[in-house]
Coordinates of C-alpha atoms and ligand atoms in Angstrom, one line a residue:
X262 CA 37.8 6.0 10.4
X263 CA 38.5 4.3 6.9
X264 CA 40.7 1.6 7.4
X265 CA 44.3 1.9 6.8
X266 CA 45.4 0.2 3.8
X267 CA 48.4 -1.7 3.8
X268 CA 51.1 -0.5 0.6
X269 CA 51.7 -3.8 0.2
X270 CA 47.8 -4.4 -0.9
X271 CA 47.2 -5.8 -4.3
X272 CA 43.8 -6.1 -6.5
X273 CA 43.6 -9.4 -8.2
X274 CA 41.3 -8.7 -11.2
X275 CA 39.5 -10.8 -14.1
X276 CA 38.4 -9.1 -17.3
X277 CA 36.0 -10.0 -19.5
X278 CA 32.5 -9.1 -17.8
X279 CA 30.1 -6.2 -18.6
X280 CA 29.3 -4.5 -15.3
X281 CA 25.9 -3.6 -14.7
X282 CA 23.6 -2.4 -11.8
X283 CA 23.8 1.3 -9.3
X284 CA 26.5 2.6 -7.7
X285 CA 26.0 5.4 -5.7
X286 CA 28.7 8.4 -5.4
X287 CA 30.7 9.3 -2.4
X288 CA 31.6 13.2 -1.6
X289 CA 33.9 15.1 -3.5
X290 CA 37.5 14.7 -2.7
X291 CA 38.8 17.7 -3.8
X292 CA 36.0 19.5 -2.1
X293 CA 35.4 17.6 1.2
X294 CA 39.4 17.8 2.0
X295 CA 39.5 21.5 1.3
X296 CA 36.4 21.8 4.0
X297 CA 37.9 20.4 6.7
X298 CA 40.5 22.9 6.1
X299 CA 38.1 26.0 5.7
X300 CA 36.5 24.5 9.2
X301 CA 39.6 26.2 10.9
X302 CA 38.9 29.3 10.0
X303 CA 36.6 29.1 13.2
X304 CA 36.3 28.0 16.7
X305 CA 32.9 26.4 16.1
X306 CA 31.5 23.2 15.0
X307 CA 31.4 22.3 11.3
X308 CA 29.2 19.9 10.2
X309 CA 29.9 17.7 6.8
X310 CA 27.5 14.8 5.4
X311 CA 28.2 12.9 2.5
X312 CA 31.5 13.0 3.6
X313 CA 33.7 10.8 1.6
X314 CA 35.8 7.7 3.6
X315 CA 38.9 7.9 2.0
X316 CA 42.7 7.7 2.1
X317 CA 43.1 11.7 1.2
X318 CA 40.1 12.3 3.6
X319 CA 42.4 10.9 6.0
X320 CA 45.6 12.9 5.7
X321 CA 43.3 15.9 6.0
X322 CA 41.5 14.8 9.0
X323 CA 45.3 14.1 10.6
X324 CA 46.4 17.9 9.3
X325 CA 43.6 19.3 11.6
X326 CA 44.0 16.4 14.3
X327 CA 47.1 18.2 14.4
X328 CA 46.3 21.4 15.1
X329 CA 44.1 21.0 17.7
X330 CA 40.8 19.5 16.0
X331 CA 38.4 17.5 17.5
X332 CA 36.8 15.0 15.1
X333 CA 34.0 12.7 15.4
X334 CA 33.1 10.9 12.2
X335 CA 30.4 8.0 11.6
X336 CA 30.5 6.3 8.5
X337 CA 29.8 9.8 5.9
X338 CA 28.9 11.8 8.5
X339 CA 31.8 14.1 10.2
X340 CA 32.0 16.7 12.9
X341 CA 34.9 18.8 13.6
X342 CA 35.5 21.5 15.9
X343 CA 39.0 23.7 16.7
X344 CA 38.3 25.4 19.7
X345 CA 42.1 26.5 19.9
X346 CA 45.1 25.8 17.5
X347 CA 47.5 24.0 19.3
X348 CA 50.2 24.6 17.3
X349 CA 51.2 26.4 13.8
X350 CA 54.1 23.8 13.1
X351 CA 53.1 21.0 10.9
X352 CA 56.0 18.4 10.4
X353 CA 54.7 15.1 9.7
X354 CA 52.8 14.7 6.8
X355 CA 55.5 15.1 3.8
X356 CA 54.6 14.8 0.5
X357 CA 51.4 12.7 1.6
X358 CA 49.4 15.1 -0.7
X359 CA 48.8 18.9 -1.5
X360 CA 46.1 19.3 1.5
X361 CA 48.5 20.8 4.0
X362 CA 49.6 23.8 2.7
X363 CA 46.2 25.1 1.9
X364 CA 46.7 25.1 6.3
X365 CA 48.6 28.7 5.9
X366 CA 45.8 30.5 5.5
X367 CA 43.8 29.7 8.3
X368 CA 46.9 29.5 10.7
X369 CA 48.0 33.3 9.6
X370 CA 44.3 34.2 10.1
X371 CA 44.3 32.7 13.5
X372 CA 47.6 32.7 14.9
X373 CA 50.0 34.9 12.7
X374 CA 52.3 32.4 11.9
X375 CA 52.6 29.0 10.0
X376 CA 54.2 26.1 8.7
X377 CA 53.8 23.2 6.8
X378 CA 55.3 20.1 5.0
X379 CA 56.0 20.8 1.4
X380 CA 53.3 19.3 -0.4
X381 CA 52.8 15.8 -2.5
X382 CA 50.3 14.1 -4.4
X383 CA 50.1 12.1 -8.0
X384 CA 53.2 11.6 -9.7
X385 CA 52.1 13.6 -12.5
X386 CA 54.6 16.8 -13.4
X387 CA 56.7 19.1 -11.2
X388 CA 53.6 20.5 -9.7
X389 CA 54.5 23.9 -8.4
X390 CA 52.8 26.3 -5.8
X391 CA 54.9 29.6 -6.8
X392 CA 51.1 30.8 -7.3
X393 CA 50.3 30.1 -3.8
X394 CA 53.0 31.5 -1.7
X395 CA 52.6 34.6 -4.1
X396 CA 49.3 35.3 -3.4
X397 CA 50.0 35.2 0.6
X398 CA 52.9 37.4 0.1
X399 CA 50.5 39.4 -2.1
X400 CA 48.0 39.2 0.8
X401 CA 50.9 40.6 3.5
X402 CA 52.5 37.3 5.0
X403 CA 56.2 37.0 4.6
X404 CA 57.3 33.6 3.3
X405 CA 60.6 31.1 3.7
X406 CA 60.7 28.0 2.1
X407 CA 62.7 25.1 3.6
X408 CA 63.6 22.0 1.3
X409 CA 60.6 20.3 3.9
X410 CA 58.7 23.2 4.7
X411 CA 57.0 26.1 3.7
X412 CA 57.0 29.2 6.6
X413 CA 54.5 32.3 7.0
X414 CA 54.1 35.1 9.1
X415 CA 52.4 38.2 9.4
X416 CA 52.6 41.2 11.5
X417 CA 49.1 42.0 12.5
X418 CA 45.9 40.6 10.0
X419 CA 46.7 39.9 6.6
X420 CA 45.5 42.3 4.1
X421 CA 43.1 41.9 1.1
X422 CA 44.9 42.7 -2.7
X423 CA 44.8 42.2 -6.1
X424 CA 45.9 39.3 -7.3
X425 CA 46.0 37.7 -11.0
X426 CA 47.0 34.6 -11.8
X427 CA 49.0 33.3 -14.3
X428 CA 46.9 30.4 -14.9
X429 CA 43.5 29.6 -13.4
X430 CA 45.4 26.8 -11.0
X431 CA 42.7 25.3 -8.6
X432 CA 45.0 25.2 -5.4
X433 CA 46.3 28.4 -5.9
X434 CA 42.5 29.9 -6.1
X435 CA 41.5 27.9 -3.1
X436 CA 44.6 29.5 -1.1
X437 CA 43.7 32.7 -1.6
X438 CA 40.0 32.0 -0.7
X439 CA 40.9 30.9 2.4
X440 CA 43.6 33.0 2.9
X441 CA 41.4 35.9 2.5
X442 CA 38.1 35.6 3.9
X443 CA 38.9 36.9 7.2
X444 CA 41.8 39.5 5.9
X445 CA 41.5 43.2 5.9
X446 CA 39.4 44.8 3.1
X447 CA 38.9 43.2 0.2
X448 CA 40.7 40.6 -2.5
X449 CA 40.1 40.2 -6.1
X450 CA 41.6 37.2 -7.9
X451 CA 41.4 37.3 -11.5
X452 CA 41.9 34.1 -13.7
X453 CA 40.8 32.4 -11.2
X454 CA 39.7 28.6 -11.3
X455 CA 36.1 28.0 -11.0
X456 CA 35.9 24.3 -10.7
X457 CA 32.3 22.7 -9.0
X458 CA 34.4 22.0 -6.2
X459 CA 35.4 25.2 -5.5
X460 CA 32.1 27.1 -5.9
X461 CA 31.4 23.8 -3.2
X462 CA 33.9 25.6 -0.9
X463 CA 32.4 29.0 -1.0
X464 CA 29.0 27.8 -0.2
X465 CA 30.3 26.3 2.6
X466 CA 32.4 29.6 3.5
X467 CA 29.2 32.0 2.9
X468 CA 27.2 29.5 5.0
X469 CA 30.4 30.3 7.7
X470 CA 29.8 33.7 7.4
X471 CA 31.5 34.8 4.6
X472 CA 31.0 37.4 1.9
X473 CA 32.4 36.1 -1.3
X474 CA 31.2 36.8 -5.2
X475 CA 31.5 35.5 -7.6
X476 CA 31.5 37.7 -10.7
X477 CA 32.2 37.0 -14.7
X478 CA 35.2 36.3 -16.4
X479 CA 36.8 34.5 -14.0
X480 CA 36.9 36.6 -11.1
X481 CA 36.3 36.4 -7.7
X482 CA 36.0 38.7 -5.4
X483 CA 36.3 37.8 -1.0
X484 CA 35.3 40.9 1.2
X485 CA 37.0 39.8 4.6
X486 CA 35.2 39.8 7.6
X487 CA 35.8 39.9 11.2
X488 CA 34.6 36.3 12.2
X489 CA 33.3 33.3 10.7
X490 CA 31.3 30.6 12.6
X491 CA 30.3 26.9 12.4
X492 CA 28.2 25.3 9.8
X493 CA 26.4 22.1 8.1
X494 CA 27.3 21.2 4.5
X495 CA 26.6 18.2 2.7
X496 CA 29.6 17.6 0.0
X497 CA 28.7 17.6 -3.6
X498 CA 29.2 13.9 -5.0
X499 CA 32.6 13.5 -6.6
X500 CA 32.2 13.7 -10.5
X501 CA 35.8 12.2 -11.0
X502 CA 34.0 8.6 -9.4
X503 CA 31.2 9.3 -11.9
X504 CA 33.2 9.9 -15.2
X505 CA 35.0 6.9 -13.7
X506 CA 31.9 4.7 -13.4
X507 CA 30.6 5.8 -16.6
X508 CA 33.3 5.0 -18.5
X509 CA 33.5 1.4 -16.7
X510 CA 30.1 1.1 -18.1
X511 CA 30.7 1.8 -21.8
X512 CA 34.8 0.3 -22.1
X513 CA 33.1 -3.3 -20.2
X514 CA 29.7 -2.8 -22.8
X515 CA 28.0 -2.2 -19.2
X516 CA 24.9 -0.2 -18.0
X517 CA 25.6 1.7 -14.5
X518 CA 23.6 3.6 -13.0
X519 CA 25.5 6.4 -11.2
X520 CA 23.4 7.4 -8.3
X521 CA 24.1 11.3 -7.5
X522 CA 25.9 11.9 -10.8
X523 CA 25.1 16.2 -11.6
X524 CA 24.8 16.3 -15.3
X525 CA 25.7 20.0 -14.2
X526 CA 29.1 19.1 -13.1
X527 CA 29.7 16.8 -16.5
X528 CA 28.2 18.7 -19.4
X529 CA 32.1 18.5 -21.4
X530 CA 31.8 14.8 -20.5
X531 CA 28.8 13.8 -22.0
X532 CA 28.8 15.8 -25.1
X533 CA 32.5 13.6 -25.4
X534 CA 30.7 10.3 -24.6
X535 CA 28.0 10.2 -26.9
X536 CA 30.8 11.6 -29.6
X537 CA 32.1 8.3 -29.6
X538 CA 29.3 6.0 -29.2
X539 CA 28.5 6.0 -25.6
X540 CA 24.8 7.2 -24.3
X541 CA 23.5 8.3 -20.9
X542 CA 20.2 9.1 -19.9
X543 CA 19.8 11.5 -16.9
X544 CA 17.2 10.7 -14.3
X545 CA 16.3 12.0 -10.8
X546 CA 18.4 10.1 -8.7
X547 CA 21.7 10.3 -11.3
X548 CA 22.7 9.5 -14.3
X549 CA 22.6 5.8 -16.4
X550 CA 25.4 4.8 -18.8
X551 CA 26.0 2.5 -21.6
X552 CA 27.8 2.0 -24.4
X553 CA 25.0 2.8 -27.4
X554 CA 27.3 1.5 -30.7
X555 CA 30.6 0.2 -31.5
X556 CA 33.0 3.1 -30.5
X557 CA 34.7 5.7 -32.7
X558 CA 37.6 7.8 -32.1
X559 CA 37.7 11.2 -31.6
X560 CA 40.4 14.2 -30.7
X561 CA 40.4 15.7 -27.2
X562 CA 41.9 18.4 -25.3
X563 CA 42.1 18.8 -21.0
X564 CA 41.8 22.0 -20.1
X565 CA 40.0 23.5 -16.8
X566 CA 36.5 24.1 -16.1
X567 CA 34.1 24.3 -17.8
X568 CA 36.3 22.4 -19.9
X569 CA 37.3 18.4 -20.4
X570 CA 39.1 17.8 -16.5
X571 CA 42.3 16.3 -16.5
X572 CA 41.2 13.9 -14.0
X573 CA 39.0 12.3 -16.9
X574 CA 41.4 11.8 -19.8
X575 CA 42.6 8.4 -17.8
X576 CA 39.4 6.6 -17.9
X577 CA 38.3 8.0 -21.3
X578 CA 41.8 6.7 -22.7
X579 CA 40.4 2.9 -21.6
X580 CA 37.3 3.5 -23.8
X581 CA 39.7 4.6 -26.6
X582 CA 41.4 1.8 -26.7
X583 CA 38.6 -0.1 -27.7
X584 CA 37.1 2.4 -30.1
X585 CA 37.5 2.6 -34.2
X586 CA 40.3 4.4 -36.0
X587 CA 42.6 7.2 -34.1
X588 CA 41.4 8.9 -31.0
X589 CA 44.4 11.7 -30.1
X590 CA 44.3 13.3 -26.5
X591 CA 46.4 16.4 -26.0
X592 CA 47.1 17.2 -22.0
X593 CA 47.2 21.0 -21.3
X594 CA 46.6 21.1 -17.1
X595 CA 49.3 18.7 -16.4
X596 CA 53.4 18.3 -18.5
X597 CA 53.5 14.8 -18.2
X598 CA 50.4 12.5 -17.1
X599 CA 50.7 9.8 -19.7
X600 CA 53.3 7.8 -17.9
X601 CA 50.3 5.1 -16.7
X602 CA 50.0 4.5 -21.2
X603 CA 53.3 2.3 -21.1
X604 CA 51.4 -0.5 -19.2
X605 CA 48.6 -0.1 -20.9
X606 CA 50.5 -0.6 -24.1
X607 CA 52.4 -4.0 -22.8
X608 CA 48.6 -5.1 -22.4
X609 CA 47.9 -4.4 -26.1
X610 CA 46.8 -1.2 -26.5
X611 CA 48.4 0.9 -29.1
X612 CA 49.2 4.4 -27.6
X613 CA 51.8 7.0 -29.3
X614 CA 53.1 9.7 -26.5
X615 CA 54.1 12.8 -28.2
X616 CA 56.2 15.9 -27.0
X617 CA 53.8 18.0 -30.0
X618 CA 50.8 19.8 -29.1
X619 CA 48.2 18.2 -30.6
X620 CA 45.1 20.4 -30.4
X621 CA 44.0 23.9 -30.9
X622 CA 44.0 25.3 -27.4
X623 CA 47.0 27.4 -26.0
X624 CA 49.4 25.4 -24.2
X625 CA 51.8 26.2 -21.6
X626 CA 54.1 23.2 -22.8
X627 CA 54.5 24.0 -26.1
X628 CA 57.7 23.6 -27.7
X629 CA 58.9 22.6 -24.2
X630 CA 59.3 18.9 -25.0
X631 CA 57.3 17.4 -22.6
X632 CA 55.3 14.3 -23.3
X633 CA 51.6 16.1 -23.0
X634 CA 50.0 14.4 -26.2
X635 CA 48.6 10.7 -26.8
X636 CA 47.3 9.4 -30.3
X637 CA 45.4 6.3 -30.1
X638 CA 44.9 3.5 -32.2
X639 CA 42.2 0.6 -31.9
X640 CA 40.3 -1.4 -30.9
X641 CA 42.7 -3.6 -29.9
X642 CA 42.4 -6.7 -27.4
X643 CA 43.9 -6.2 -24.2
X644 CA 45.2 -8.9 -22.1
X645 CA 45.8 -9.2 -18.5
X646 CA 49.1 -8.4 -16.7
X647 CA 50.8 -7.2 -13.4
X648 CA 50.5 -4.0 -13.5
X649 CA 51.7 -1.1 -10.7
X650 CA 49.4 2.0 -10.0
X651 CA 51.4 5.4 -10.9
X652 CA 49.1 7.7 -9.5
X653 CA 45.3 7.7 -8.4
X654 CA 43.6 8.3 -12.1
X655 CA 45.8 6.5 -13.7
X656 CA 45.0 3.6 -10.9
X657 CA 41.6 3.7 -11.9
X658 CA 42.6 3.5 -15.6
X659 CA 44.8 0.5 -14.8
X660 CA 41.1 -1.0 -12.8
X661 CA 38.9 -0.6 -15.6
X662 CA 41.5 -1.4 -18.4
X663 CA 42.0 -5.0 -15.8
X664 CA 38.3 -5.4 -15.7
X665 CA 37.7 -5.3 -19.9
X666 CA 41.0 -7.6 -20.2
X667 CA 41.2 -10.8 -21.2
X668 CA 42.4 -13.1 -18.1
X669 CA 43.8 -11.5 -14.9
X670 CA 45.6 -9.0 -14.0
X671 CA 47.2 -8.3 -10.1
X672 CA 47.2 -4.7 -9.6
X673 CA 50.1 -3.1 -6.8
X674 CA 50.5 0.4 -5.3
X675 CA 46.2 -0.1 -5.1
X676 CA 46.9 2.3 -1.6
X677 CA 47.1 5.5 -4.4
X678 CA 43.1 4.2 -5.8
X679 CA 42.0 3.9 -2.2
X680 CA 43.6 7.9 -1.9
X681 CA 40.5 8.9 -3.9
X682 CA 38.4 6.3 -4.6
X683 CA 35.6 5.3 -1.7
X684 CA 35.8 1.1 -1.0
X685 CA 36.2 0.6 -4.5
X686 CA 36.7 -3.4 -4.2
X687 CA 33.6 -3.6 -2.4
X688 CA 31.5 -1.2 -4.9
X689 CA 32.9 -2.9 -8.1
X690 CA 32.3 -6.2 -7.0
X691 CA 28.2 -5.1 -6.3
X692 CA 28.3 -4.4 -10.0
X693 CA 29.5 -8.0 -11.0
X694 CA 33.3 -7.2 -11.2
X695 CA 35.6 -10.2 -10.7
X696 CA 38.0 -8.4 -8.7
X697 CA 39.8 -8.9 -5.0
X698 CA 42.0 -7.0 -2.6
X699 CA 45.0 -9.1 -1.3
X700 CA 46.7 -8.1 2.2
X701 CA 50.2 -9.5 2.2
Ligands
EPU79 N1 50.6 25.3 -11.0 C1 51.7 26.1 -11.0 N2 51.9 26.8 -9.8 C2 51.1 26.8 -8.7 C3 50.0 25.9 -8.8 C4 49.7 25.2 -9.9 O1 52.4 26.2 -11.9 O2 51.4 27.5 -7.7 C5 50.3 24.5 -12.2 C6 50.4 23.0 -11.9 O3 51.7 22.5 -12.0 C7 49.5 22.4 -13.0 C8 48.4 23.5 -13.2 O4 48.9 24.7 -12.6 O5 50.2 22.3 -14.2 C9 47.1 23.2 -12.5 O6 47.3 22.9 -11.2 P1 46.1 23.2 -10.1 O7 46.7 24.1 -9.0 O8 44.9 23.7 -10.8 O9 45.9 21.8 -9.5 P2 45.9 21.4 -8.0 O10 45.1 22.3 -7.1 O11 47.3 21.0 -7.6 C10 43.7 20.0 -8.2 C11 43.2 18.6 -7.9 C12 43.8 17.7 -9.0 C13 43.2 18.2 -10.4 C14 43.6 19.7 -10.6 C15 43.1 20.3 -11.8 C16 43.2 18.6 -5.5 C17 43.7 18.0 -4.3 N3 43.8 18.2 -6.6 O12 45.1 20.0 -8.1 O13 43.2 16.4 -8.8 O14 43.8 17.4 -11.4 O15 43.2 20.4 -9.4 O16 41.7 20.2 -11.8 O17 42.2 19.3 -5.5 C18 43.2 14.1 -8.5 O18 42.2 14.3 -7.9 O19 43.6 13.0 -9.0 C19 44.0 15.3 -8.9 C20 45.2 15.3 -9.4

């Protein structure tokens, strides 16, 4: 089990070092937590390696604990088996993070019936899930929702449909998935996200027993089947810890070697780095980073995959900071995940949030005055500060921006890192990083 951590924990960090040597990456989060999920689709043993030991893992691990579970883990390598679901009532785990409700699937699958805790996760935006209790209404289950809870039932098996999204939302595609594989006939989702982490998901699900394509222009199509049954799956490494890593490297003037990095999974990334002056060379065992030339700015947009993640603009922002002239970043996945740039700014940085759209892609918030653009100016000095974590990217922003600062800085709220990030004290620190946890 990972070990709790305490809210109350702190980081106490000192800036000023380049970081250098190998870190190797842990399992995806937004993969491995899905997993444990699909796992109770059947009565059999699943079983996960590179499995990663963290504070999301966690809530997941509790969801299924739950609902009848068994789970044996030593240190990345986890077994879990539901021989029966002990209940289809969920009513602990509010808000925690957006893990249980992707439980409604499998429980209508199994039992007919559901409920969870409405969800939580990073303070970033309303964040919806109209998509996700359409699709199951789409798929047959009837649906109320509580202020805490979301219900579903369904007389007899749910039953495959057609089903396009409005936008290609990750959760929403993974809830259908799920929902589907072991429904009646079959069900096509069109504009349908098709994240690493989710074609992570269907491997796992074909190696269950699934039939599941996955055809052009976004679409996927899940033919349901009667049965699934118990599997081994190793979890593709997390390439939100390597963007991380990588841009530690270059903001700190660095060299990290991210062990397990998929130049596959980065490809928007790296064209984006070595834009503005960072280099990487990709070797067998991952990837190596540094920072190649003074940085320059440059203009970004977030968008989904294949595009540049939402999940990255935090840590590219750091390396902004300290690059040439005017970097802009204009947000189109999430309304409002800038808030973590007013800290940033009280440690020097100069960051302008804007309600405009500043880029060329489509965006759902346009005219709709929320703050979804950043211009950048530098480089400019930053100097160390208390600082509180808003979310778990921006946590990581607020890490690295502490390690290239000037003094120290004592970081609080560290509990939403730890949701996502894999003993990250312990892992910086191998690379040289002046930087503690502090347990009240
Ligand atoms: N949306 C709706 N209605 C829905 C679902 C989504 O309007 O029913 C909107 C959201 O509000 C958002 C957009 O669609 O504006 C995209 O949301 P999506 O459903 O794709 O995101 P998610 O499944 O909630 C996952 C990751 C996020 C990551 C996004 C985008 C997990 C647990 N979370 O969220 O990861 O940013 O996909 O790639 O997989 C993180 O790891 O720090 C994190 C926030």
């Amino acid at each position: 089990m990972v070990p709790q951590t305490d809210k109350e924990d702190k980081f106490i960090v000192r800036g000023g070092r380049p970081l250098t040597g190998e870190i190797k990456l842990a399992g995806a989060k937004n993969a491995a937590t899905k997993m444990l999920v699909a796992s109770l689709l059947t009565d059999e043993e699943c079983v996960f390696e590179n499995f990663p030991q963290i504070g999301d893992a966690e809530v997941a691990k509790e969801l299924c604990i739950t609902l009848g579970s068994e789970i044996k883990s030593i240190d990345s390598h986890l077994v879990i088996r539901t021989p029966k679901i002990k209940t289809t009532r969920v009513v602990s785990l509010h808000r925690k993070n957006r893990i249980p409700i992707l439980a409604l699937g499998p429980l209508l699958s199994r039992m007919g019936e559901a409920e969870v805790p409405v969800v939580g996760g990073d303070k970033i935006g309303p964040r919806p899930v109209d998509m996700h209790l359409e699709s199951l209404k789409s798929l047959g289950a009837e649906i109320e929702i509580g202020s805490e809870y979301y219900k579903a039932k369904v007389s007899g098996k749910l039953r495959g449909a057609n089903i396009s999204l409005k936008y290609p939302s990750v959760g929403a595609t993974e809830q259908i998935i799920l929902a589907s594989v072991l429904a009646e006939g079959k069900t096509m989702i069109v504009n349908s996200a098709v994240e690493p982490e989710i074609t992570d998901l269907i491997k796992l699900l074909q190696k269950m027993g699934a039939i599941i394509e996955v055809g052009t222009n976004r679409t996927i199509t899940v033919y349901g089947v009667e049965k699934l049954h118990g599997a081994r799956h190793t979890v593709l490494p997390d390439r939100n810890e390597a963007v991380s890593f990588a841009c530690l490297a270059v903001a700190t003037n660095g060299r990290i070697m991210v062990k397990g990095a998929e130049q596959e999974h980065l490809i928007t990334f790296l064209n984006n780095l070595r834009r503005i002056g960072g280099e990487y060379e990709v070797t067998e065992d991952g990837i190596l980073f540094w920072r190649a030339r003074p940085l320059t700015g440059i203009k970004l947009e977030t968008d989904t995959h294949p595009g540049f993640m939402t999940d990255w603009q935090q840590p590219f922002l750091i390396m902004l900071t300290q690059a040439a002239g005017e970097s802009a970043i204009h947000e189109t996945v999430y309304e409002d995940r800038f808030g973590y740039t007013k800290d940033l700014n009280l440690m020097g940085a100069d960051i302008k949030v804007l309600k405009t759209c500043i880029g060329e892609l489509p965006c759902r918030f346009k005219d709709k005055d929320y703050p979804h653009s950043a211009v950048i100016h530098g480089p400019t000095p930053l100097y160390g500060m208390a600082l509180t974590v808003p979310d778990l990217r921006a946590g990581i922003a607020h890490v690295i921006a502490a390690l290239i600062a000037e003094g120290e800085s004592e970081i609080s709220g560290v509990h939403e890192i730890d949701r996502g990030y894999e003993k990250i004290v312990e892992r910086l620190s191998f690379l040289g990083a002046d930087i503690k946890r502090v347990s009240n």
